[in-house]
Tab-separated table of C-alpha atoms in Angstrom:
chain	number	residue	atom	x	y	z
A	13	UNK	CA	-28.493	12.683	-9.707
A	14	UNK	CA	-29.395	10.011	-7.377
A	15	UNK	CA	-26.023	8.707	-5.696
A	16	UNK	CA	-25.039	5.252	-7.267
A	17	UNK	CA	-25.080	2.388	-4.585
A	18	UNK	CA	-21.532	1.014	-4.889
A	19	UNK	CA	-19.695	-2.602	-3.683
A	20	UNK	CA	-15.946	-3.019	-3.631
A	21	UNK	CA	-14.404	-6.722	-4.473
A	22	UNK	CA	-11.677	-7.226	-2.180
A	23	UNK	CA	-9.303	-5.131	0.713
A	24	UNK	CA	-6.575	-4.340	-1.796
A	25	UNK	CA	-4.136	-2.031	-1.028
A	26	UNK	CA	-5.225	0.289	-4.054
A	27	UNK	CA	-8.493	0.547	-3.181
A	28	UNK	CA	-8.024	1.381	0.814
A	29	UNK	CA	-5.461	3.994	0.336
A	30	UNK	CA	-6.452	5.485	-3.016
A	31	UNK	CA	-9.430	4.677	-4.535
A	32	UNK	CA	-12.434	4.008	-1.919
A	33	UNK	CA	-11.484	7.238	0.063
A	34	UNK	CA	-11.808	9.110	-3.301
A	35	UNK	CA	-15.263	7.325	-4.214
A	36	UNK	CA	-16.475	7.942	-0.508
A	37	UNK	CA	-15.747	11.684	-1.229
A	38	UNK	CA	-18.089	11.976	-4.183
A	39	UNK	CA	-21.765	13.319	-3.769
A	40	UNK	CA	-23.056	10.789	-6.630
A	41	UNK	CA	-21.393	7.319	-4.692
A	42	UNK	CA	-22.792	5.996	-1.900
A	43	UNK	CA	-20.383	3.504	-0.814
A	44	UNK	CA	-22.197	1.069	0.743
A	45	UNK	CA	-20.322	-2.223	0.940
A	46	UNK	CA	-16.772	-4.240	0.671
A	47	UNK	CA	-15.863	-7.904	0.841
A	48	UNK	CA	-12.844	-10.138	1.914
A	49	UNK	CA	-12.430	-13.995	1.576
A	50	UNK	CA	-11.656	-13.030	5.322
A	51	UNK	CA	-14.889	-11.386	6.994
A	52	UNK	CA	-12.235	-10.106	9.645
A	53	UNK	CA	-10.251	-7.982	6.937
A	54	UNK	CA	-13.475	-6.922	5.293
A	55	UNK	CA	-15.499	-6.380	9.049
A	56	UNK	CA	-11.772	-3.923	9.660
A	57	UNK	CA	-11.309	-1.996	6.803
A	58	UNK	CA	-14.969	-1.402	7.103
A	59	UNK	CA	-14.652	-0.065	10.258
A	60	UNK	CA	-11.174	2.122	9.381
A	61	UNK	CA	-13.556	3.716	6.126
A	62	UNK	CA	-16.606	3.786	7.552
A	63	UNK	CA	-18.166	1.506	5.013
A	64	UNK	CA	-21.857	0.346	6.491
A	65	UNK	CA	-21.283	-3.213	5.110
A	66	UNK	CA	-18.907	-6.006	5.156
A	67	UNK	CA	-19.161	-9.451	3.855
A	68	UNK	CA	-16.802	-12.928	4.571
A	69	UNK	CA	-17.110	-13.625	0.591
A	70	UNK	CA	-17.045	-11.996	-2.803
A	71	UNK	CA	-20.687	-13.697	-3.509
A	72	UNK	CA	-22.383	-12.286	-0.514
A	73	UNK	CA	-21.665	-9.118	-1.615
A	74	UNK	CA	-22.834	-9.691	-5.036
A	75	UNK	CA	-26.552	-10.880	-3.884
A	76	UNK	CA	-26.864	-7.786	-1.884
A	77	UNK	CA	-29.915	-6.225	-4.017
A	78	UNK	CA	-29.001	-2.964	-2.944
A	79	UNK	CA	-25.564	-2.852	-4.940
A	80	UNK	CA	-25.413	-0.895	-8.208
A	81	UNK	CA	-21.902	-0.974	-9.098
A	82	UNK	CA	-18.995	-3.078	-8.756
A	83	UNK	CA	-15.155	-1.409	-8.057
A	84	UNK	CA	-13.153	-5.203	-8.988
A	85	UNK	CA	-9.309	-4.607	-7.848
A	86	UNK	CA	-8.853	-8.076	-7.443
A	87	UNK	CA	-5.528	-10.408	-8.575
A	88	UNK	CA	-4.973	-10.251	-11.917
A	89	UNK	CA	-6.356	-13.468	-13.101
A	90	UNK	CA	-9.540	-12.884	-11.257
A	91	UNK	CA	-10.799	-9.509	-13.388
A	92	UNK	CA	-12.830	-12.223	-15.836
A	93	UNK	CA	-14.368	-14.485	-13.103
A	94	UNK	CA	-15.386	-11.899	-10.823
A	95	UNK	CA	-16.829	-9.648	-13.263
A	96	UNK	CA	-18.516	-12.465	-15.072
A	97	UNK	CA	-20.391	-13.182	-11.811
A	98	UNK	CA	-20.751	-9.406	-11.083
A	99	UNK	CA	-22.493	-8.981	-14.344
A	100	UNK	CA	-24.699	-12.190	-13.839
A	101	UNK	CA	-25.705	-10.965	-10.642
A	102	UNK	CA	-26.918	-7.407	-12.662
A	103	UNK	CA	-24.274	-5.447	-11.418
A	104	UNK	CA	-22.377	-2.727	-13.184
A	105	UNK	CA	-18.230	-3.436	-13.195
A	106	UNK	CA	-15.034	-1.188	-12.828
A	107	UNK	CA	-12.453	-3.485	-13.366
A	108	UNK	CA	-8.815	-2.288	-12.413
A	109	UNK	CA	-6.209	-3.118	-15.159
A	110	UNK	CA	-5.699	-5.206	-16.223
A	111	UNK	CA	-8.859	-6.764	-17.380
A	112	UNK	CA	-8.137	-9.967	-18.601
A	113	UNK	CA	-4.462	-11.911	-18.517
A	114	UNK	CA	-4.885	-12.224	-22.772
A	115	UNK	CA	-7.582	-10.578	-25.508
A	116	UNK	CA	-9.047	-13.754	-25.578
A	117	UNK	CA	-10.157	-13.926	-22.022
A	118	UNK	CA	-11.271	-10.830	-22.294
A	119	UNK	CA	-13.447	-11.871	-25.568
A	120	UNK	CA	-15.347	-14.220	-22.616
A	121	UNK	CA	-16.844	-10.549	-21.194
A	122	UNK	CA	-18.735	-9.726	-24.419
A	123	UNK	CA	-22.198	-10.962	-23.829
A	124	UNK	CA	-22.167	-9.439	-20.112
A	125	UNK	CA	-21.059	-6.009	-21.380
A	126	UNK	CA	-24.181	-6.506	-23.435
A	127	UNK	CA	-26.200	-5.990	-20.426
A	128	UNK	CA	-24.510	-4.249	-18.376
A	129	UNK	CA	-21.512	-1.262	-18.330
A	130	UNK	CA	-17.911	-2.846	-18.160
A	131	UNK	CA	-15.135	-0.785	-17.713
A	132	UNK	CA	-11.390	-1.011	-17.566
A	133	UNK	CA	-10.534	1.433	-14.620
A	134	UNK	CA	-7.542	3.624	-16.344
A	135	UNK	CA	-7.591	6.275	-14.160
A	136	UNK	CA	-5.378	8.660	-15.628
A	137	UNK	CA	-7.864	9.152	-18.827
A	138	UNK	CA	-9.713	11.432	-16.619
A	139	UNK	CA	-7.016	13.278	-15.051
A	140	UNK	CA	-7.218	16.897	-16.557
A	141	UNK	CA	-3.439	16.788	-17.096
A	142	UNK	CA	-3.798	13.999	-19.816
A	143	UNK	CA	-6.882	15.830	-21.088
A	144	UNK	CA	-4.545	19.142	-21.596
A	145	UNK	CA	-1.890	17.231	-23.561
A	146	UNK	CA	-4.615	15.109	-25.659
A	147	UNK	CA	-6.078	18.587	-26.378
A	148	UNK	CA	-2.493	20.393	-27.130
A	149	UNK	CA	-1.659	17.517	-29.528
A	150	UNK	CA	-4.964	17.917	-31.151
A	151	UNK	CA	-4.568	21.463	-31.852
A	152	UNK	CA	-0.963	21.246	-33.454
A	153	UNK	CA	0.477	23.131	-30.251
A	154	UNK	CA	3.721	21.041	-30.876
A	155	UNK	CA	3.466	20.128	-34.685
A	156	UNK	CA	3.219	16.717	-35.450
A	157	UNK	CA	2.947	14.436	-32.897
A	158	UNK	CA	5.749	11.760	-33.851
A	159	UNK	CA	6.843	10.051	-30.556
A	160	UNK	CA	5.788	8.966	-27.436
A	161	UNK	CA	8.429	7.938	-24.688
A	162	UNK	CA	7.529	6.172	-21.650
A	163	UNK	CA	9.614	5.315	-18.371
A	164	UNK	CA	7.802	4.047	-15.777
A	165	UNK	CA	9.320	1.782	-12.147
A	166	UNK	CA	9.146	1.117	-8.899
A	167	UNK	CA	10.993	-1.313	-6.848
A	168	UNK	CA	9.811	-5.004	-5.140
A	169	UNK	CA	11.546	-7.666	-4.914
A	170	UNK	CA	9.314	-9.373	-2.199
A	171	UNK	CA	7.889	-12.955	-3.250
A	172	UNK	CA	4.680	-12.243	-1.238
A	173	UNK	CA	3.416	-9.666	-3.670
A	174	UNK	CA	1.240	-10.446	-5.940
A	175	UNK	CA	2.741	-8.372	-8.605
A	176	UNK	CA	5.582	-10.787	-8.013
A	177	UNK	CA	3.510	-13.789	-8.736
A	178	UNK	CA	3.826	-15.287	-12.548
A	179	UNK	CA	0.658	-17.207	-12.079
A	180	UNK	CA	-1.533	-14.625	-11.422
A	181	UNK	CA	-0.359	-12.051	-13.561
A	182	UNK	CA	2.383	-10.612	-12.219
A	183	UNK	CA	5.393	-8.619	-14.118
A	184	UNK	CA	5.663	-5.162	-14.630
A	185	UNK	CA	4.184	-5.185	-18.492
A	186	UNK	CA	0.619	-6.148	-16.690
A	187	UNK	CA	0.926	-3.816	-14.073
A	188	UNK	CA	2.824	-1.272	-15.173
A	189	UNK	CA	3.330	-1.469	-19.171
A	190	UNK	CA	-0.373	-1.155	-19.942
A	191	UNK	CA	-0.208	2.323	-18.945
A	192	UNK	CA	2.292	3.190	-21.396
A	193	UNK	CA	0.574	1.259	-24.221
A	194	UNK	CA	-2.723	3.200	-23.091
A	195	UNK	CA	-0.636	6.496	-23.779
A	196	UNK	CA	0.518	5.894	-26.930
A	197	UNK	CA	-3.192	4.864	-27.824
A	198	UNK	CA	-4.331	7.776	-26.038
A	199	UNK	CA	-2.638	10.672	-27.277
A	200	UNK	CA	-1.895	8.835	-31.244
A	201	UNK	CA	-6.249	8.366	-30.908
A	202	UNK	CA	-5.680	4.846	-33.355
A	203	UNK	CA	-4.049	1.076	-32.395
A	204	UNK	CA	-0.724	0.467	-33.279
A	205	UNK	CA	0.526	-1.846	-35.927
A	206	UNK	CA	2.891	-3.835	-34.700
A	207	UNK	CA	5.406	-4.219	-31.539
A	208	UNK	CA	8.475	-5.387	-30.450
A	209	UNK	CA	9.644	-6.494	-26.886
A	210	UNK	CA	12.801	-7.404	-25.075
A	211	UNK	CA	12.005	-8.540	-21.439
A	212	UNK	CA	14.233	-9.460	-18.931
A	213	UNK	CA	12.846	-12.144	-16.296
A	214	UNK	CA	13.439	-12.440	-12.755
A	215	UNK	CA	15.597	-16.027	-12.344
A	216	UNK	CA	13.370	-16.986	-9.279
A	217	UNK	CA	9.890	-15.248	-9.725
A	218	UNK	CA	9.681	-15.655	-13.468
A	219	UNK	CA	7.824	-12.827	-13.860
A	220	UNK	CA	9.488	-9.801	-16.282
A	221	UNK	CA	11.173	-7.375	-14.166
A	222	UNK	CA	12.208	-4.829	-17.056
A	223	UNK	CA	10.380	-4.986	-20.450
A	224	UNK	CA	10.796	-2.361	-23.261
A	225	UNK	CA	8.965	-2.137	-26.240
A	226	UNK	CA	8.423	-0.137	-29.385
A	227	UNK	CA	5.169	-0.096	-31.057
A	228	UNK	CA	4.640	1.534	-34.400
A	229	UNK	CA	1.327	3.226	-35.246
A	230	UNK	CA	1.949	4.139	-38.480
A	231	UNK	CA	3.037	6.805	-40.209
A	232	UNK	CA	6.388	7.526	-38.525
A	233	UNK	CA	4.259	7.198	-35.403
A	234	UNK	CA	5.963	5.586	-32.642
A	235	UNK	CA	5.943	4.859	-28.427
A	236	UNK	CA	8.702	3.979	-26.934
A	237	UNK	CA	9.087	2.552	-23.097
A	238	UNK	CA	10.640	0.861	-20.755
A	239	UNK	CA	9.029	-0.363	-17.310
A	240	UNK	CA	10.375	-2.349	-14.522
A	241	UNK	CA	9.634	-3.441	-11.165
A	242	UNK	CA	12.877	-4.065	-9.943
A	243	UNK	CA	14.415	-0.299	-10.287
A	244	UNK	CA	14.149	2.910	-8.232
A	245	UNK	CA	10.629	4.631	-8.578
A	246	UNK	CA	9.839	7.048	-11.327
A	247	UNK	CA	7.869	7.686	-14.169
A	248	UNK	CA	7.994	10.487	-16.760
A	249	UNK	CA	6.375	10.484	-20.010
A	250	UNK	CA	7.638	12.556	-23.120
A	251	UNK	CA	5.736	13.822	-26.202
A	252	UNK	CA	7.774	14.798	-29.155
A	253	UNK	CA	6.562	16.381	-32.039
A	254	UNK	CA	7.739	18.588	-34.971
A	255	UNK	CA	7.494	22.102	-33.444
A	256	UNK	CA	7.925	21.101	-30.002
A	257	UNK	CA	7.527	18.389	-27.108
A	258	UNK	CA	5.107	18.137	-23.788
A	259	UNK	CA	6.606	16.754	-20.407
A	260	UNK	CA	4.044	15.030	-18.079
A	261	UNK	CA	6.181	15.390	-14.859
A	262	UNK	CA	3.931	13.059	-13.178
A	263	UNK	CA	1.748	10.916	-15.477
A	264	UNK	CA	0.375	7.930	-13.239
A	265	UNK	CA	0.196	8.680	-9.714
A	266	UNK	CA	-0.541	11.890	-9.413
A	267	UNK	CA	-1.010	13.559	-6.238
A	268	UNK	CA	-4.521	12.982	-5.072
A	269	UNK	CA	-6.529	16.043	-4.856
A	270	UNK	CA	-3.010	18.274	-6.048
A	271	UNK	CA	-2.696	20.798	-9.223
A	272	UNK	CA	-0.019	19.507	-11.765
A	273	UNK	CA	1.946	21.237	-13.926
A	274	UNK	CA	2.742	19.864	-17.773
A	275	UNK	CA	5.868	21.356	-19.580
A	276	UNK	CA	5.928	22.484	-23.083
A	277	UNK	CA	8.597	23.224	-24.982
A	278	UNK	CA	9.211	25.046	-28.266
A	279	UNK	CA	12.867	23.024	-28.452
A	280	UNK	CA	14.438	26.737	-28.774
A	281	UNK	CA	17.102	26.124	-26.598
A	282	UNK	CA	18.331	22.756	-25.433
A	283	UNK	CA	19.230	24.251	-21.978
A	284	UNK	CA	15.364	24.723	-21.027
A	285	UNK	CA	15.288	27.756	-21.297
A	286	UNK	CA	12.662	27.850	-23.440
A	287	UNK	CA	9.945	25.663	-21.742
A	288	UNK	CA	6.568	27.205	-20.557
A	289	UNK	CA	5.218	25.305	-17.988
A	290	UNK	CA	1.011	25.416	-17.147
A	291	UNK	CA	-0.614	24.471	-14.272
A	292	UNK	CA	-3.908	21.734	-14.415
A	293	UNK	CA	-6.603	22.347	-11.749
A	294	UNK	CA	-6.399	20.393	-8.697
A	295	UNK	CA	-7.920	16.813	-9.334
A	296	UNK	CA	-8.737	13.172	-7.827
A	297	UNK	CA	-8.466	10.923	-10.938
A	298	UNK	CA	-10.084	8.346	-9.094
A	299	UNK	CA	-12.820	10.487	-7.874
A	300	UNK	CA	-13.318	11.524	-11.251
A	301	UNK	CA	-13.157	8.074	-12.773
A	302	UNK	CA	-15.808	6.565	-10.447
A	303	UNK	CA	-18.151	9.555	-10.955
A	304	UNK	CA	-17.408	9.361	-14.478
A	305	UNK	CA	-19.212	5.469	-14.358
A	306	UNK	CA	-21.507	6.445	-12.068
A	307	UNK	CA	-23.211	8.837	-14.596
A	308	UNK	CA	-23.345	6.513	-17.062
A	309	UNK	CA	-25.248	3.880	-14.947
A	310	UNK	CA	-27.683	6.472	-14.638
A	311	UNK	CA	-27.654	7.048	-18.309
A	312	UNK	CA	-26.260	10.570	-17.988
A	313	UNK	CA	-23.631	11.168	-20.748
A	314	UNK	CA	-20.352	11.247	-19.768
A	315	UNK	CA	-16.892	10.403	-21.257
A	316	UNK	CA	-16.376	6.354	-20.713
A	317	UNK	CA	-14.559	3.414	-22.161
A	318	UNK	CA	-16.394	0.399	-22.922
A	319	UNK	CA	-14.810	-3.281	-23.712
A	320	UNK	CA	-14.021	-2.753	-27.079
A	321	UNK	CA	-11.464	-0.653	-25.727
A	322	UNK	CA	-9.961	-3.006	-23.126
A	323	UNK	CA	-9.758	-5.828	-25.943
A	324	UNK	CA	-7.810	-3.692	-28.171
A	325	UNK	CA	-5.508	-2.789	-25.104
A	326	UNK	CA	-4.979	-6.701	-24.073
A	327	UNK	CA	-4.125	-6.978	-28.336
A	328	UNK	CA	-1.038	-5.189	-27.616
A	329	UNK	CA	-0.455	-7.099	-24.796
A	330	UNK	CA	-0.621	-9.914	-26.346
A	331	UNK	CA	1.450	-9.121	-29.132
A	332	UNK	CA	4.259	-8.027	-27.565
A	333	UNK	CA	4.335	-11.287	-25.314
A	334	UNK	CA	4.424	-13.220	-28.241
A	335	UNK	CA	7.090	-10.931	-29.472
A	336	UNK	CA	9.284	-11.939	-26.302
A	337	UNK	CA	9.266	-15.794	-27.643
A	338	UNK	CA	10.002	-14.675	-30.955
A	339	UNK	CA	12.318	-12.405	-30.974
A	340	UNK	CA	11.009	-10.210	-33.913
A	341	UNK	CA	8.130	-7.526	-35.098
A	342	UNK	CA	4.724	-9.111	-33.937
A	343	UNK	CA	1.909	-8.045	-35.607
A	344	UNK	CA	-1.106	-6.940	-33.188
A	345	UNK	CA	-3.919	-8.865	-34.255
């Protein structure tokens, strides 16, 4: 396959430390070229990756006719604008989650996705971990599947941070919570019904420092979570079924380029005793993610999700924000 000519919006931190090294290690990416606001941040972390071009300003990069594909890890409410201008300028978008501050914003991508592939960048889908458990669930290895339990946190209480910032989509449901709603969606394969929220706001950022939720996806289906960003870091993720339950030890960050081991249980002895644990190969997610687009720019087939996807996701959102003013069952519309 001829390597995909890539551009990356912005020197995030996500990008630098996780995601461009990743792409840059893939035989079908040709990472070509990164932009800043600042052409000294871009021109340096350029230089520290070995990137062959670096542009002062996101629109520079875009009228480079030699860019394919666009990796957008921008602020929050930037995912819309940039990817609007992306598409206009023909360019193919990975947008990092999430990718749009409501459903409705997110409505605004539907005549660019027309034209070109738009992608919310959920990593984790093509981590062969969560492909195991999908494929356990699927296959009855632990009954019915009936729950889904999500805990997910780190810790930052810095003002500075954009996660921190209310007004550009800060709080730890954005950043955080859509992975757990992806989960549920994930592993139940449907939308749920309705949600509930209780969210607890920091008194000086405004933005929601610990928000839990239950969602119910019918039939006795539920997800459960809680995640903050103002409590010590971990994440686990538990699914329950009738005839057993699956552990996902480490469900989001996963070692880069490390094998990870799943737990399944048969609930025969409460102890542990009983659990069998199996070992995934060794896998980049983001690697696999931004080959995974690249494939389908070229029109190869290969597993993707388009924006009907991310609108259903930013439904849920959306519901269980208005579910927070409330106080009750919200409907997800």
């Amino acid at each position: 396959m001829k390597r995909v000519v890539w551009g990356v919006l912005s020197t995030a931190r996500i990008g630098l430390e996780h995601v461009l090294p990743a792409m840059m290690a893939s035989p079908l990416i040709d990472l070509r070229a990164i932009a800043s606001r600042s052409l000294t941040s871009a021109t340096e972390a350029a230089r520290k990756l070995g990137i062959e071009r670096a542009y002062g300003s996101y629109e520079a990069l875009l009228a480079d006719p030699d860019i394919e594909a666009i990796y957008n890890p921008l602020p929050n409410h930037l995912h819309v604008p940039l990817t609007l201008q992306a598409a206009a300028a023909g360019k193919h978008v990975l947008c990092e989650k999430p990718i749009a501050l409501s459903a409705t914003e997110a409505q605004a991508l539907r005549e660019a996705a027309a034209r070109v592939h738009i992608e919310e960048a959920f990593m984790v889908r093509h981590h062969p971990q969560w492909q195991r458990v999908r494929e356990l669930v699927r296959a009855g290895r632990i009954g019915t599947l009936r729950a889904v339990q999500v805990l997910f946190s780190y810790f930052t209480d810095d003002a500075s941070n954009i996660r921190n910032q209310l007004a550009i989509g800060g709080g730890a449901l954005y950043d955080i919570g859509c992975y757990a709603i992806l989960n549920g969606r994930y592993l139940f394969d449907g939308e749920p019904r309705r949600g509930i929220a209780l969210v607890d706001r920091d008194p000086a950022l405004g933005t929601d420092r610990t928000t839990s939720a239950l969602l119910d996806f019918g039939a006795g289906r539920q997800l459960g979570f809680t995640v903050s960003t103002q409590s010590c870091p971990y994440q686990r993720v538990q699914v329950v079924g009738t005839a057993g339950r699956i552990e996902v030890q480490i469900p989001f960050n996963a070692p880069q380029g490390g094998a990870m081991r799943i737990a399944i249980d048969d609930g025969g002895a409460l102890d542990g005793s009983a659990i069998a644990m199996e070992t995934l190969p060794a896998a980049d997610q983001y690697r696999l993610q931004a080959e995974a687009f690249s494939r389908r720019v070229r029109g190869e087939d290969s597993p993707g999700w388009g924006l009907d996807d991310a609108i259903a996701q930013m439904r849920v959102i959306d519901a269980l924000w208005r579910s927070e003013r409330s106080g009750r069952w919200e409907d997800v519309a």
